[in-house]
Amino acid sequence: RRRGAPGGQAGPRGAALRSAGAGGGAPGGRGPAAPRTRRSTEGRRALPAGGVRGVPAAEGQRGGRAQPRGPPEDGRAARLRGTEEPRLSSTTFALTGDAAHNQAMVHWSGHNSSVSTAPSTDYGTTYEKLNDKVGLKTVLSYLYVSPTNKRKIMLLSDPEIESSILISSDEGATYQKYRLNFYIQSLLFHPKQEEWILAYSLDQKLYSSMDFGRKWQLMHERVTPNRFYWSVAGLDKEPDLVHMEARTADGHTHYLTCRIQECSETKRSGPFSRSIDVSSLVVQDEYIFIQVTTGGRATYYVSYRREPFAQIKLPKYSLPKDMHIISTDENQVFAAVQEWNQNDTYNLYISDTRGVYFTLALENVKSSRGLEGNIVIDLYEVAGIKGIFLANRKVDDQIKTFITYNKGRDWRLLQAPDTDLRGDPVLCQLPFCSLHLRLQLSENPYTSGSISSKETVPGLLVATGNIGSELSYTDVGVFISSDGGNSWRQIFEEEYNVWFLDWGGALVAMKHTSVPIRHMWVSFDEGRSWIKYSFTSTPLFVDGSLVDPGIETQIMTVFGHFSLRSEWQLVKVDYKSLFSHRCTKDDYQTWHLHNQGEPCVMGERKIYKKRKPGAQCSLGRDYSQTVVSEPCVCGQGDFECDYGYERHSNNQCIPAFWFSPSSLSKDCNIGQNYWNSTGYRRIVSNNCTDGLREKYMAKMEKCPGKAPRGLHILTSDGKLVMEQGHNATFIILMEEGDLQRTNIQLDFGDGIAVSYANFSPVEDGIRHVYRSAGIFQVTAFAENSLGSDTAVLFLHVVCPVEHVHLSVPFVAIRNKDVNISAVVWPSQAGTLTYFWWFGNSTKPLITLESSISYMFTVEGMNTVTVQVAGGNTLIQDTKEVAVHEYFQSQLLSFSPNLDYHNPDIPEWRQDVGKVIKRALVTGIPDEQILVAVFPGLPTSAELFILPHKNTTERRKSTEADLEQVVEILFNALNQNLVQFELKPGVEVVVYVTQLTLAPLVDSSSGHSSSAMLMLLSVVFVGLAVFLIYKFKRKIPWINIYAQVQHDKEQEMIGSVSQSENAPKITLSEFTDPEELMDKELDTRVMGERQPSAEFCFTVWVKMLLFWVLVEAVTVTPGTRRALRH
């Protein structure tokens, strides 16, 4: 504890109520979070706690007022008595040489020792330096004492210096040091086996030890912090079983169990088949809780006594945002639920025995944040008496304290004391004025907290609070009740820490202040009178007190410092002398528990044995409170509304508007019986008999036959996307129907279907593996003799996409549509969604197709990005497109040695394109040249010659400039003057693939007239060829040509047709014009005569046909230009 914190200061307000029905949850986590996880109270004590030395806390700065039963610290009361001031036996030990330390910790251990930075073996009279045993340079961070054997102590070293532990089995007399290969964050001791420990590391790994930390074994990686638990005796079969929440290889969080020495992958089991929410596992008493969120809505599940999990049933429209388990005592669950319309309050719900069906107990209970950021609920369960709870509720923006004596069925305000400390009457009338209490247990182990009670003194409560219309944190005092909260008395007008001594037989109080003190107050009559004792001769800045109410040695330890710069002072206070003798039967009296005079509480009359007020006798370890109880006749107050019912103003339980009472029989089968609710259920742990019990108890009836209704089908993880080849688990639910006599059929949509005779085989889900990707309609069909029902689910099965290649033109014409496509690998990836981003647009175009047509309206470089979403995968590719009004292009090829060095990857093609561009640009502006290397082998590329920027207005002159640039590049390429060095010794020559300079390409309408001319030419030539063929024997010069060509077969030329039945003609089937000319020249030589008109006409017809086909065949502009040439 940091020194300087005043008189047992409780630290920041808002501490959680964590024991015996405490509120709170896991830090920062949603879902069912445990307020107490059954970890030992002797658990981890962090050194940094409390305030900073020398800085007084604001709540300790209050002026003193007259206190008849608690005089101020000036000693005036002692002088008025005219006697010497009473003094308790005490010894003070200074931790010499530790003045520079601003942190200290004191902890009880063993049978006759306390432990601090220096251990003591004589109850704190003297201490010895711990560094002499563990090493002068050893820096410690935490101390643990075994909860089952206090002689065993474990110290952790500072992880920033080293990772090691020091173990003592003799109350700290000797230590053995063990090195660790991991850094411990927290420890969890077994509740029965003193040698068994679980250790959680900083890197979220869980280790186990069966020899008190000497050897460790890794159990699991990726374990959620604070979500691991030891087995519960009587419920788990193996004592070394561990419950844990861990992230598995699939990336999801699961609830797993395994034994500490058998926790391999094959030895682990999953009691819940589906994945769960992070930080939602709670193992507490007979219950296990988990949370599953699907579609943004949380669903909670519970397992009672390790039975199969069942869904928790809250009122239908509670729609919880958050849920915390408050208490699981007495076979019932208290839960705090924050509903959809709440922000700083929670509703309290109480369950049936199995923890499945919850009903509302109290609305709008105050909540706050604890020191670690965890949610804490202002609810307190009184120790020693079942059924009594205190809660702070928000009513009309005011916080008021309420109490219940029947586990939340009925609540009422607290009656304020009749008189104040001076004996004057208190004017406080219900419901306008009442007593309000701060229901906060201390998170600091060295302070008493705002409220406390003990099982050994039932009915005695001490709490800090105020009288008025609402709870206040400024005008506070200390109040006490001796009858279980029915009536209250004020004992102090300022804040005090109050502890129970000798098993609760006496009370000791110490002022909560920032100034040094040397007195404490002791009461033997439940706070009716107080005696002031001095415990030190010099006033002490008290930083904390260590009080064990059950310790037989009757010793408490107070620690602090005399001045702001002095050493730590550990004061051992022996209060054994306060008790004159051991209590006998004459020192006890009986006390009857009641609720405002009503003797029946929770269905029985109880009589407790308590020490008589004023008897200064010690109870001792063998003290036991004798309780006499007898059952009461059941009345209306012993029953609460059952699930689905609400209490109305006439005190009757009526079905809620959303609830159908007949739905309770939905899990009932023909021939069986079920309990038909009357709308009431007896409060759990209520022991009343007879009376209204028979009227309100559920009646056993025969199960009615019902047709299937409300059939639902869903996946185990709530997702509608599944990866190909993975198990898909389908859950079938039915709201009504005979589960044992209803046939179930499930069609997976891929040609496979299964059927079952009843619901028993499908309770844990139906698994199926899809071998192909796609969208599958999964259909469930339920049928019995009374009817049928159907449910449909559409499941998307995808193959994870790994790569996408965006295919775009390197250059595009402005205001002309271009086709853009995305090639995804693997190709059979199932249903994919494509997001297309163009330029600086903030909204994408979304398609299910892998291609899109787009028109660029802005000249220059335009960016195109495609994102492909498939399942949980999202990948993208980005390319740039140069957009111009017109351009020219040229196909390029390279010397064969370039293919040897071509890895055919995009990065290589980009880099080589830049090299080629540098080799081509000689006096030509860099922005006018664009080189695009094509994928595949042999290596080829296309050269684009672009116009100058902003030249649209002077297009004619620019076209001439472009032709000049083309001529320069063409000459250089034709003369093999363009080459580059790929690497030392590798010279690559750039060639023109063909004479393929494309004509100017623009967006004008001139091509439409060319197309019409081509069409007319085709018609004319076809007609001419037909006439020549038909009448060639009647035309003299045709016959002459035939005689001259006597060694050449006559040709028949058919008309050009685009019909699908026409044979496809490739360009290679046509004779090259130069080859045609050579053949004709050969004919001239052979015939030894000059070309006639007939010969010229034939050649003209062939060339015209060739030109027509060139225009008709779809080729690149460069190729078409070459063919034209």
Coordinates of N, CA and C in Angstrom, one line a residue, residues 99-272:
A99 N 13.1 4.2 4.4 CA 12.4 5.5 4.3 C 12.2 5.9 2.9
A100 N 13.1 5.5 2.0 CA 13.0 5.9 0.6 C 11.9 5.2 -0.2
H101 N 11.4 4.1 0.4 CA 10.3 3.3 -0.3 C 8.9 4.0 0.0
N102 N 8.1 4.1 -1.0 CA 6.8 4.7 -0.8 C 5.7 3.7 -1.0
Q103 N 6.1 2.4 -0.9 CA 5.1 1.3 -1.0 C 5.4 0.3 0.1
A104 N 4.4 -0.3 0.7 CA 4.6 -1.4 1.6 C 3.3 -2.3 1.6
M105 N 3.5 -3.5 2.0 CA 2.4 -4.5 2.0 C 2.5 -5.4 3.3
V106 N 1.4 -5.6 4.0 CA 1.4 -6.5 5.1 C 0.4 -7.6 4.9
H107 N 0.8 -8.8 5.2 CA -0.1 -9.9 4.9 C 0.1 -11.0 6.0
W108 N -1.0 -11.5 6.5 CA -0.9 -12.6 7.4 C -0.5 -13.9 6.7
S109 N 0.3 -14.7 7.3 CA 0.7 -16.0 6.8 C 1.0 -17.0 7.9
G110 N 1.0 -18.3 7.7 CA 1.4 -19.2 8.7 C 0.5 -19.2 9.9
H111 N 1.0 -19.8 11.0 CA 0.2 -19.9 12.2 C 0.6 -18.8 13.2
N112 N 1.7 -18.2 13.1 CA 2.1 -17.2 14.1 C 2.9 -16.1 13.5
S113 N 2.6 -15.7 12.3 CA 3.4 -14.7 11.6 C 2.6 -13.8 10.7
S114 N 3.1 -12.6 10.5 CA 2.6 -11.8 9.4 C 3.8 -11.5 8.5
V115 N 3.5 -11.2 7.3 CA 4.5 -11.0 6.3 C 4.4 -9.5 5.7
S116 N 5.5 -8.9 5.6 CA 5.6 -7.6 5.0 C 6.8 -7.6 4.1
T117 N 7.4 -6.4 3.9 CA 8.7 -6.4 3.2 C 9.8 -7.1 4.1
A118 N 9.5 -7.2 5.4 CA 10.3 -8.0 6.3 C 9.4 -9.0 7.1
P119 N 9.7 -10.3 7.1 CA 8.8 -11.2 7.8 C 9.0 -11.2 9.3
S120 N 7.9 -11.6 10.0 CA 7.9 -11.7 11.4 C 7.4 -13.1 11.8
T121 N 8.0 -13.7 12.8 CA 7.6 -15.0 13.4 C 7.0 -14.9 14.8
D122 N 6.8 -13.7 15.3 CA 6.2 -13.5 16.6 C 5.0 -12.6 16.6
Y123 N 4.2 -12.8 15.6 CA 2.9 -12.0 15.4 C 3.2 -10.5 15.1
G124 N 4.4 -10.2 14.6 CA 4.6 -8.8 14.3 C 5.3 -8.0 15.3
T125 N 5.8 -8.7 16.4 CA 6.6 -7.9 17.4 C 8.0 -7.5 16.8
T126 N 8.6 -8.4 16.2 CA 9.9 -8.1 15.5 C 9.8 -8.6 14.1
Y127 N 10.6 -8.0 13.2 CA 10.7 -8.5 11.8 C 12.2 -8.6 11.4
E128 N 12.5 -9.4 10.4 CA 13.8 -9.6 9.9 C 13.8 -9.3 8.4
K129 N 14.9 -8.8 8.0 CA 15.1 -8.3 6.6 C 14.9 -9.5 5.6
L130 N 14.0 -9.4 4.7 CA 13.7 -10.4 3.7 C 14.9 -10.5 2.7
N131 N 15.5 -9.4 2.4 CA 16.5 -9.4 1.4 C 17.7 -10.3 1.8
D132 N 17.9 -10.4 3.1 CA 19.0 -11.3 3.5 C 18.7 -12.8 3.1
K133 N 17.5 -13.1 2.8 CA 17.2 -14.5 2.4 C 17.0 -14.7 0.9
V134 N 16.6 -13.6 0.3 CA 16.3 -13.8 -1.2 C 17.3 -13.1 -2.0
G135 N 18.2 -12.3 -1.4 CA 19.3 -11.6 -2.2 C 19.1 -10.1 -2.1
L136 N 20.2 -9.4 -1.9 CA 20.2 -8.0 -1.7 C 19.6 -7.3 -3.0
K137 N 19.9 -7.8 -4.2 CA 19.5 -7.1 -5.4 C 18.2 -7.6 -6.0
T138 N 17.5 -8.5 -5.2 CA 16.3 -9.1 -5.7 C 15.1 -8.0 -5.6
V139 N 14.4 -7.8 -6.6 CA 13.3 -6.9 -6.6 C 12.0 -7.7 -6.7
L140 N 11.1 -7.6 -5.8 CA 9.9 -8.4 -5.7 C 8.7 -7.5 -6.2
S141 N 7.7 -8.2 -6.8 CA 6.6 -7.5 -7.3 C 5.3 -8.0 -6.6
Y142 N 5.1 -9.3 -6.3 CA 3.9 -9.8 -5.7 C 4.2 -10.9 -4.7
L143 N 3.3 -11.0 -3.8 CA 3.4 -12.0 -2.8 C 2.1 -12.8 -2.7
Y144 N 2.2 -14.2 -2.7 CA 1.0 -15.0 -2.6 C 1.2 -15.9 -1.4
V145 N 0.1 -16.2 -0.7 CA 0.1 -17.1 0.4 C -0.9 -18.2 0.1
S146 N -0.5 -19.5 0.2 CA -1.4 -20.6 -0.2 C -2.7 -20.5 0.7
P147 N -3.9 -20.6 0.1 CA -5.1 -20.5 0.8 C -5.4 -21.8 1.6
T148 N -4.7 -22.9 1.3 CA -5.0 -24.1 2.0 C -3.9 -24.5 3.0
N149 N -2.7 -23.8 2.9 CA -1.6 -24.0 3.8 C -0.8 -22.7 3.9
K150 N -1.1 -21.9 5.0 CA -0.6 -20.6 5.1 C 0.9 -20.6 5.4
R151 N 1.5 -21.8 5.6 CA 3.0 -21.8 5.8 C 3.7 -21.7 4.5
K152 N 3.0 -21.9 3.4 CA 3.6 -21.8 2.1 C 3.4 -20.5 1.5
I153 N 4.5 -19.9 1.1 CA 4.5 -18.5 0.5 C 5.2 -18.5 -0.8
M154 N 4.7 -17.7 -1.7 CA 5.4 -17.6 -3.1 C 5.6 -16.1 -3.3
L155 N 6.8 -15.7 -3.7 CA 7.1 -14.4 -4.1 C 7.5 -14.3 -5.6
L156 N 7.0 -13.3 -6.3 CA 7.3 -13.1 -7.7 C 8.3 -12.0 -7.8
S157 N 9.3 -12.2 -8.7 CA 10.3 -11.1 -9.0 C 9.7 -10.1 -9.9
D158 N 10.3 -9.0 -10.0 CA 9.9 -8.0 -11.0 C 10.2 -8.4 -12.4
P159 N 9.2 -8.6 -13.2 CA 9.4 -9.1 -14.6 C 10.3 -8.2 -15.4
E160 N 10.4 -6.9 -15.1 CA 11.3 -6.0 -15.9 C 12.7 -6.3 -15.6
I161 N 13.0 -7.0 -14.5 CA 14.4 -7.3 -14.2 C 14.7 -8.8 -14.5
E162 N 13.9 -9.7 -14.0 CA 14.1 -11.1 -14.2 C 12.8 -11.8 -14.1
S163 N 12.7 -13.1 -14.5 CA 11.5 -13.9 -14.4 C 11.9 -15.1 -13.5
S164 N 11.5 -15.0 -12.2 CA 11.8 -16.1 -11.3 C 10.8 -16.0 -10.2
I165 N 10.7 -17.1 -9.4 CA 9.8 -17.2 -8.2 C 10.6 -17.6 -7.0
L166 N 10.2 -17.2 -5.8 CA 10.9 -17.7 -4.6 C 9.8 -18.4 -3.8
I167 N 10.1 -19.6 -3.3 CA 9.2 -20.4 -2.7 C 9.6 -20.7 -1.3
S168 N 8.7 -20.6 -0.3 CA 9.0 -20.9 1.1 C 7.9 -21.9 1.6
S169 N 8.3 -22.9 2.3 CA 7.4 -23.9 2.9 C 7.4 -23.8 4.4
D170 N 8.1 -22.8 4.9 CA 8.3 -22.7 6.4 C 8.0 -21.3 6.9
E171 N 6.9 -20.8 6.4 CA 6.4 -19.4 6.8 C 7.4 -18.3 6.5
G172 N 8.2 -18.5 5.5 CA 9.2 -17.5 5.1 C 10.5 -17.6 5.8
A173 N 10.8 -18.6 6.5 CA 12.1 -18.8 7.1 C 13.2 -19.0 6.1
T174 N 12.9 -19.7 5.1 CA 13.9 -19.9 4.0 C 13.2 -19.9 2.7
Y175 N 13.9 -19.6 1.6 CA 13.4 -19.5 0.3 C 14.3 -20.2 -0.7
Q176 N 13.6 -20.8 -1.7 CA 14.3 -21.4 -2.8 C 13.9 -20.6 -4.1
K177 N 14.9 -20.3 -4.9 CA 14.7 -19.5 -6.1 C 14.6 -20.4 -7.3
Y178 N 13.6 -20.2 -8.2 CA 13.5 -21.0 -9.4 C 13.3 -20.0 -10.6
R179 N 14.1 -20.3 -11.6 CA 14.0 -19.4 -12.9 C 12.8 -19.9 -13.7
L180 N 12.2 -19.0 -14.4 CA 11.1 -19.3 -15.3 C 11.4 -18.8 -16.7
N181 N 10.8 -19.5 -17.6 CA 11.0 -19.1 -19.0 C 9.7 -18.3 -19.5
F182 N 8.9 -17.9 -18.6 CA 7.8 -17.0 -18.9 C 7.5 -16.1 -17.8
Y183 N 6.7 -15.0 -18.1 CA 6.5 -14.0 -17.1 C 5.1 -14.2 -16.5
I184 N 5.0 -14.3 -15.2 CA 3.7 -14.6 -14.6 C 2.9 -13.3 -14.4
Q185 N 1.6 -13.3 -14.8 CA 0.8 -12.2 -14.6 C -0.2 -12.4 -13.4
S186 N -0.6 -13.7 -13.2 CA -1.5 -14.0 -12.1 C -1.4 -15.4 -11.8
L187 N -1.8 -15.8 -10.6 CA -1.8 -17.2 -10.1 C -3.2 -17.6 -9.6
L188 N -3.5 -18.8 -9.7 CA -4.8 -19.4 -9.2 C -4.5 -20.7 -8.5
F189 N -4.7 -20.7 -7.2 CA -4.4 -21.9 -6.4 C -5.6 -22.8 -6.4
H190 N -5.4 -24.1 -6.3 CA -6.4 -25.1 -6.2 C -7.1 -25.0 -4.9
P191 N -8.5 -25.1 -4.8 CA -9.2 -24.9 -3.5 C -8.9 -26.0 -2.5
K192 N -8.4 -27.2 -3.0 CA -8.2 -28.3 -2.1 C -6.7 -28.7 -2.0
Q193 N -6.1 -28.8 -3.2 CA -4.7 -29.3 -3.3 C -3.8 -28.2 -3.2
E194 N -3.0 -28.2 -2.1 CA -2.1 -27.0 -1.8 C -0.9 -26.9 -2.8
E195 N -0.6 -28.0 -3.5 CA 0.5 -28.0 -4.4 C 0.2 -27.6 -5.8
W196 N -1.1 -27.6 -6.1 CA -1.6 -27.3 -7.5 C -1.8 -25.9 -7.7
I197 N -1.2 -25.3 -8.8 CA -1.3 -23.9 -9.1 C -1.5 -23.7 -10.6
L198 N -2.3 -22.8 -11.0 CA -2.3 -22.3 -12.4 C -1.7 -21.0 -12.5
A199 N -0.9 -20.8 -13.6 CA -0.2 -19.5 -13.8 C -0.5 -19.0 -15.2
Y200 N -0.9 -17.7 -15.2 CA -1.2 -17.0 -16.4 C -0.1 -16.1 -16.8
S201 N 0.4 -16.2 -18.0 CA 1.6 -15.4 -18.4 C 1.2 -14.1 -19.1
L202 N 2.1 -13.2 -19.3 CA 1.9 -11.9 -19.9 C 1.5 -12.1 -21.4
D203 N 2.0 -13.2 -22.0 CA 1.6 -13.5 -23.4 C 0.5 -14.4 -23.6
Q204 N -0.4 -14.5 -22.6 CA -1.7 -15.1 -22.7 C -1.6 -16.7 -22.8
K205 N -0.6 -17.2 -22.1 CA -0.5 -18.7 -22.0 C -0.8 -19.1 -20.6
L206 N -1.3 -20.3 -20.5 CA -1.7 -20.9 -19.2 C -0.8 -22.1 -18.9
Y207 N -0.2 -22.0 -17.7 CA 0.7 -23.1 -17.3 C 0.1 -23.7 -16.0
S208 N 0.6 -24.9 -15.7 CA 0.1 -25.6 -14.5 C 1.3 -26.2 -13.8
S209 N 1.2 -26.3 -12.5 CA 2.3 -26.9 -11.6 C 1.6 -27.7 -10.6
M210 N 2.2 -28.9 -10.3 CA 1.7 -29.8 -9.3 C 2.7 -29.9 -8.1
D211 N 3.7 -29.0 -8.1 CA 4.6 -29.1 -7.0 C 4.9 -27.7 -6.4
F212 N 3.9 -26.9 -6.4 CA 3.9 -25.5 -5.8 C 4.9 -24.6 -6.6
G213 N 4.9 -24.7 -7.9 CA 5.7 -23.8 -8.7 C 7.1 -24.2 -9.1
R214 N 7.5 -25.4 -8.7 CA 8.9 -25.7 -9.0 C 9.1 -26.2 -10.4
K215 N 8.1 -26.8 -11.0 CA 8.1 -27.2 -12.4 C 6.7 -26.8 -13.0
W216 N 6.8 -26.3 -14.3 CA 5.6 -25.8 -14.9 C 5.4 -26.5 -16.3
Q217 N 4.2 -26.7 -16.6 CA 3.9 -27.3 -17.9 C 2.8 -26.5 -18.6
L218 N 3.1 -26.2 -19.9 CA 2.2 -25.4 -20.7 C 0.9 -26.2 -21.0
M219 N -0.2 -25.5 -20.7 CA -1.5 -26.1 -21.0 C -2.2 -25.7 -22.3
H220 N -2.2 -24.3 -22.5 CA -2.8 -23.8 -23.7 C -2.3 -22.4 -24.0
E221 N -2.2 -22.1 -25.2 CA -1.9 -20.7 -25.6 C -3.2 -20.0 -25.9
R222 N -3.1 -18.7 -26.0 CA -4.2 -17.8 -26.3 C -5.4 -18.0 -25.4
V223 N -5.2 -18.0 -24.1 CA -6.2 -18.1 -23.1 C -6.7 -16.7 -22.7
T224 N -8.0 -16.5 -22.6 CA -8.5 -15.1 -22.2 C -8.1 -14.8 -20.8
P225 N -7.7 -13.6 -20.5 CA -7.4 -13.2 -19.1 C -8.5 -13.4 -18.2
N226 N -8.2 -14.0 -17.0 CA -9.2 -14.2 -15.9 C -10.3 -15.1 -16.3
R227 N -10.1 -15.9 -17.3 CA -11.2 -16.8 -17.7 C -10.7 -18.3 -17.7
F228 N -10.1 -18.7 -16.6 CA -9.7 -20.1 -16.3 C -10.1 -20.4 -14.9
Y229 N -10.6 -21.6 -14.6 CA -11.1 -22.0 -13.4 C -10.8 -23.4 -13.0
W230 N -10.6 -23.7 -11.7 CA -10.4 -25.0 -11.3 C -11.7 -25.8 -11.2
S231 N -11.7 -27.1 -11.2 CA -12.9 -27.9 -11.1 C -13.6 -27.6 -9.7
V232 N -14.8 -27.9 -9.7 CA -15.7 -27.7 -8.5 C -16.0 -29.1 -7.9
A233 N -15.6 -29.3 -6.7 CA -15.8 -30.6 -6.0 C -17.3 -31.0 -6.0
G234 N -17.5 -32.3 -6.3 CA -18.9 -32.7 -6.4 C -19.6 -32.5 -7.7
L235 N -19.0 -31.7 -8.6 CA -19.6 -31.5 -9.9 C -18.8 -32.0 -11.0
D236 N -17.5 -31.7 -11.0 CA -16.6 -32.2 -12.0 C -16.0 -33.6 -11.5
K237 N -15.8 -34.5 -12.5 CA -15.4 -35.8 -12.1 C -13.9 -35.8 -11.7
E238 N -13.1 -35.0 -12.3 CA -11.7 -35.1 -12.0 C -11.3 -33.8 -11.2
P239 N -10.6 -34.0 -10.1 CA -10.2 -32.8 -9.3 C -9.2 -31.9 -10.0
D240 N -8.4 -32.4 -11.0 CA -7.4 -31.6 -11.7 C -8.0 -31.1 -13.0
L241 N -9.3 -31.1 -13.2 CA -9.9 -30.5 -14.4 C -9.8 -29.0 -14.4
V242 N -9.6 -28.4 -15.5 CA -9.5 -27.0 -15.7 C -10.5 -26.5 -16.7
H243 N -11.3 -25.5 -16.4 CA -12.2 -24.9 -17.4 C -11.5 -23.6 -17.9
M244 N -11.5 -23.4 -19.2 CA -10.9 -22.2 -19.7 C -11.6 -21.7 -20.9
E245 N -11.4 -20.4 -21.2 CA -11.8 -19.8 -22.4 C -10.6 -19.5 -23.3
A246 N -10.5 -20.0 -24.5 CA -9.3 -19.9 -25.3 C -9.6 -19.7 -26.7
R247 N -8.7 -19.1 -27.4 CA -8.9 -18.9 -28.9 C -8.2 -20.1 -29.6
T248 N -8.9 -20.8 -30.4 CA -8.4 -22.0 -31.0 C -7.8 -21.6 -32.4
A249 N -7.4 -22.7 -33.1 CA -6.7 -22.5 -34.4 C -7.5 -21.8 -35.4
D250 N -8.8 -22.0 -35.3 CA -9.7 -21.4 -36.3 C -10.0 -19.9 -36.1
G251 N -9.3 -19.3 -35.0 CA -9.5 -17.9 -34.8 C -10.6 -17.5 -33.9
H252 N -11.5 -18.5 -33.6 CA -12.7 -18.2 -32.7 C -12.4 -18.6 -31.3
T253 N -13.2 -18.0 -30.4 CA -13.1 -18.3 -29.0 C -14.0 -19.4 -28.6
H254 N -13.5 -20.4 -27.8 CA -14.2 -21.5 -27.4 C -14.1 -21.8 -25.9
Y255 N -15.1 -22.5 -25.4 CA -15.0 -23.0 -24.0 C -14.4 -24.4 -24.0
L256 N -13.3 -24.6 -23.4 CA -12.6 -25.9 -23.4 C -12.4 -26.4 -22.0
T257 N -12.2 -27.7 -21.8 CA -11.9 -28.3 -20.6 C -10.8 -29.3 -20.8
C258 N -9.9 -29.5 -19.8 CA -8.9 -30.5 -19.9 C -8.2 -30.7 -18.6
R259 N -7.5 -31.8 -18.4 CA -6.8 -32.1 -17.1 C -5.4 -31.5 -17.2
I260 N -4.9 -31.1 -16.1 CA -3.6 -30.3 -16.1 C -2.5 -31.0 -16.7
Q261 N -2.4 -32.4 -16.6 CA -1.4 -33.2 -17.2 C -1.7 -33.8 -18.5
E262 N -3.0 -33.6 -19.0 CA -3.4 -34.2 -20.2 C -4.2 -33.1 -21.0
C263 N -3.5 -32.1 -21.5 CA -4.2 -31.0 -22.1 C -3.6 -30.8 -23.5
S264 N -3.3 -31.8 -24.2 CA -2.9 -31.7 -25.6 C -4.1 -31.5 -26.5
E265 N -3.9 -31.3 -27.8 CA -5.0 -30.9 -28.7 C -6.0 -32.0 -28.7
T266 N -5.6 -33.3 -28.6 CA -6.5 -34.4 -28.7 C -7.2 -34.7 -27.4
K267 N -6.7 -34.2 -26.3 CA -7.2 -34.5 -25.0 C -8.2 -33.4 -24.5
R268 N -8.3 -32.3 -25.2 CA -9.2 -31.2 -24.8 C -10.6 -31.6 -25.3
S269 N -11.6 -31.1 -24.6 CA -13.0 -31.3 -25.0 C -13.7 -29.9 -25.0
G270 N -14.7 -29.8 -25.8 CA -15.5 -28.6 -25.9 C -16.9 -28.8 -25.4
P271 N -17.2 -28.6 -24.2 CA -18.6 -28.8 -23.7 C -19.7 -28.0 -24.5
F272 N -19.3 -26.9 -25.1 CA -20.2 -26.2 -25.9 C -19.7 -26.2 -27.4

